[in-house]
Structure formats: C-alpha cells, structure tokens
Tab-separated table of C-alpha atoms in Angstrom:
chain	number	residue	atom	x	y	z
A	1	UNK	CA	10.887	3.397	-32.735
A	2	UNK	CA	8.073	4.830	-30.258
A	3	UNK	CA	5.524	3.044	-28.852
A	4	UNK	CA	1.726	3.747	-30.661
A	5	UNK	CA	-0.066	5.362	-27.595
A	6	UNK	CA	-2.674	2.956	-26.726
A	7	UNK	CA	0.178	0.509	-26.030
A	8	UNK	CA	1.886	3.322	-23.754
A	9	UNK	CA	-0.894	4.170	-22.073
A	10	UNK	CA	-1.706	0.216	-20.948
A	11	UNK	CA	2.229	0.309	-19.798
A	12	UNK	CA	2.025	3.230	-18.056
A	13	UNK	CA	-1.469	1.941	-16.455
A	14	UNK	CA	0.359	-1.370	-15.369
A	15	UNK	CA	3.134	0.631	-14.207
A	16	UNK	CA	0.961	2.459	-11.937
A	17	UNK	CA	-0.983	-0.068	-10.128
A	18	UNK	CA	2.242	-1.784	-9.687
A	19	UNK	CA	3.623	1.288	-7.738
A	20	UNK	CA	-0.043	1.920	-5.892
A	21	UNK	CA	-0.136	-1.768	-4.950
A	22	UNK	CA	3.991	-2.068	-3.270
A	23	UNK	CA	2.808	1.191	-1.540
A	24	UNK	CA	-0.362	0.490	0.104
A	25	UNK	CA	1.258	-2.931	0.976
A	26	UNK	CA	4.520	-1.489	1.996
A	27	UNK	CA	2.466	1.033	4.210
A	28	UNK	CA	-0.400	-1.433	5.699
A	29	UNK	CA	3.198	-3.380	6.809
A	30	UNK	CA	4.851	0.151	8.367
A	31	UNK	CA	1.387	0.299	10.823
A	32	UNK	CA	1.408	-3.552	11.694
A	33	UNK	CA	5.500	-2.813	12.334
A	34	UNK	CA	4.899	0.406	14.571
A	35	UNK	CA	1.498	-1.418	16.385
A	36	UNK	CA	4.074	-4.595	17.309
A	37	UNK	CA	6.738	-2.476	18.693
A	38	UNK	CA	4.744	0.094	20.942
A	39	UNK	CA	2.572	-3.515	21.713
A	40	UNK	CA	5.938	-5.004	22.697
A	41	UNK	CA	6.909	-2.270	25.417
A	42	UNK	CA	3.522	-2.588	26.736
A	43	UNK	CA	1.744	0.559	25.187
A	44	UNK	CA	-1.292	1.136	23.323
A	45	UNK	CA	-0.577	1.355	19.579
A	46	UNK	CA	-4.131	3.114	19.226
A	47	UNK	CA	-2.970	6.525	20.730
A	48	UNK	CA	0.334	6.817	19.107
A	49	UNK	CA	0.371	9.859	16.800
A	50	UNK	CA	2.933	7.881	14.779
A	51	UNK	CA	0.545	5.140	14.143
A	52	UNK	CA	-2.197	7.204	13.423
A	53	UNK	CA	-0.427	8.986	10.569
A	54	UNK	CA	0.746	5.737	9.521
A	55	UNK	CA	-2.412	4.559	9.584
A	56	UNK	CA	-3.796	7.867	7.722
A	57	UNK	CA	-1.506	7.376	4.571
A	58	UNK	CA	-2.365	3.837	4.557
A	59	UNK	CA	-6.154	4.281	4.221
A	60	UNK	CA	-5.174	7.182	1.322
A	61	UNK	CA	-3.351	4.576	-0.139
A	62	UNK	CA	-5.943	1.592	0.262
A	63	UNK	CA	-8.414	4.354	-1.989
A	64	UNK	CA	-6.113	4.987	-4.190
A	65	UNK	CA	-5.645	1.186	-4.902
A	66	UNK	CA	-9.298	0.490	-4.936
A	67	UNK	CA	-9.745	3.052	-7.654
A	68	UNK	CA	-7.941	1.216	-9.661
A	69	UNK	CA	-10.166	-2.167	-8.747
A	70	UNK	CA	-7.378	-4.393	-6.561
A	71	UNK	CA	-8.907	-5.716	-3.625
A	72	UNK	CA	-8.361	-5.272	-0.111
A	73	UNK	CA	-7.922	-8.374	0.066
A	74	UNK	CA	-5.248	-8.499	-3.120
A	75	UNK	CA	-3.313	-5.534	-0.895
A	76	UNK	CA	-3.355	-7.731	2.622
A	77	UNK	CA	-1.962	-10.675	0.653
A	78	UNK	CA	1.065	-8.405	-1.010
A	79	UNK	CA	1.971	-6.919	2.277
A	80	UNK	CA	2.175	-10.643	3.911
A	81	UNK	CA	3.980	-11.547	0.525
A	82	UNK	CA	6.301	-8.358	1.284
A	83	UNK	CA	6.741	-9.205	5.270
C-alpha cells in the first residue's frame, strides 16, 4: 500500500531536517576539532585554509538549517549532544 502524498511529503520533510541538522552539527564539530588541534601545536586556527573551508561549509550548512526554521542555537546544542 503507498503512502497518500501529503503524508510522504511530511516524511520526507522530517527526513530532511534530520539530515540538515546531523550535518551542520557534525560540521560546526569538524571546525571546533581542526581549531583545537592547530591551537594545541601552538598555531593560529584563523589562517588555516583547512579551517576556513571547514568553516565555509559550515556557515552553508547553518543557512541551509535556518531555512528550514532550527535555531542556531538548536544546531550548537546537537553538535555538543554529538561531541
């Protein structure tokens, strides 16, 4: 039996923030990673042209997740959830 689309579409919408929210929280945790270990061997995180790209995707992602109305806030919490 298939699924009526307006109940698809609401699965497929929760499915999506779900995946937008792990990733900006996955990535916000990949730039506070990178920061720590170039901060740990005594070098500035802030020049890094890892970091930067890290930090690129991340504020792509952070958009991306705000579009869909979480929070910044909701994101920082998930990535400290995720650590």
């Amino acid at each position: 039996m298939t699924k009526p689309a307006w109940l698809q579409s609401q699965l497929d919408d929760r499915a999506r923030t779900s995946d937008v929210l792990r990733a900006a929280a996955d990535q916000m945790n990949v730039c506070r990673d990178i920061a720590a270990d170039l901060n740990a061997k005594g070098q500035d995180h802030t020049t890094d042209p890892f970091w930067q790209a890290a930090v690129g995707e991340s504020h792509r992602l952070v958009a991306e997740a705000e579009a869909l109305g979480i929070d910044i806030h909701d994101l920082g919490e998930e990535a400290a959830r995720r650590r």
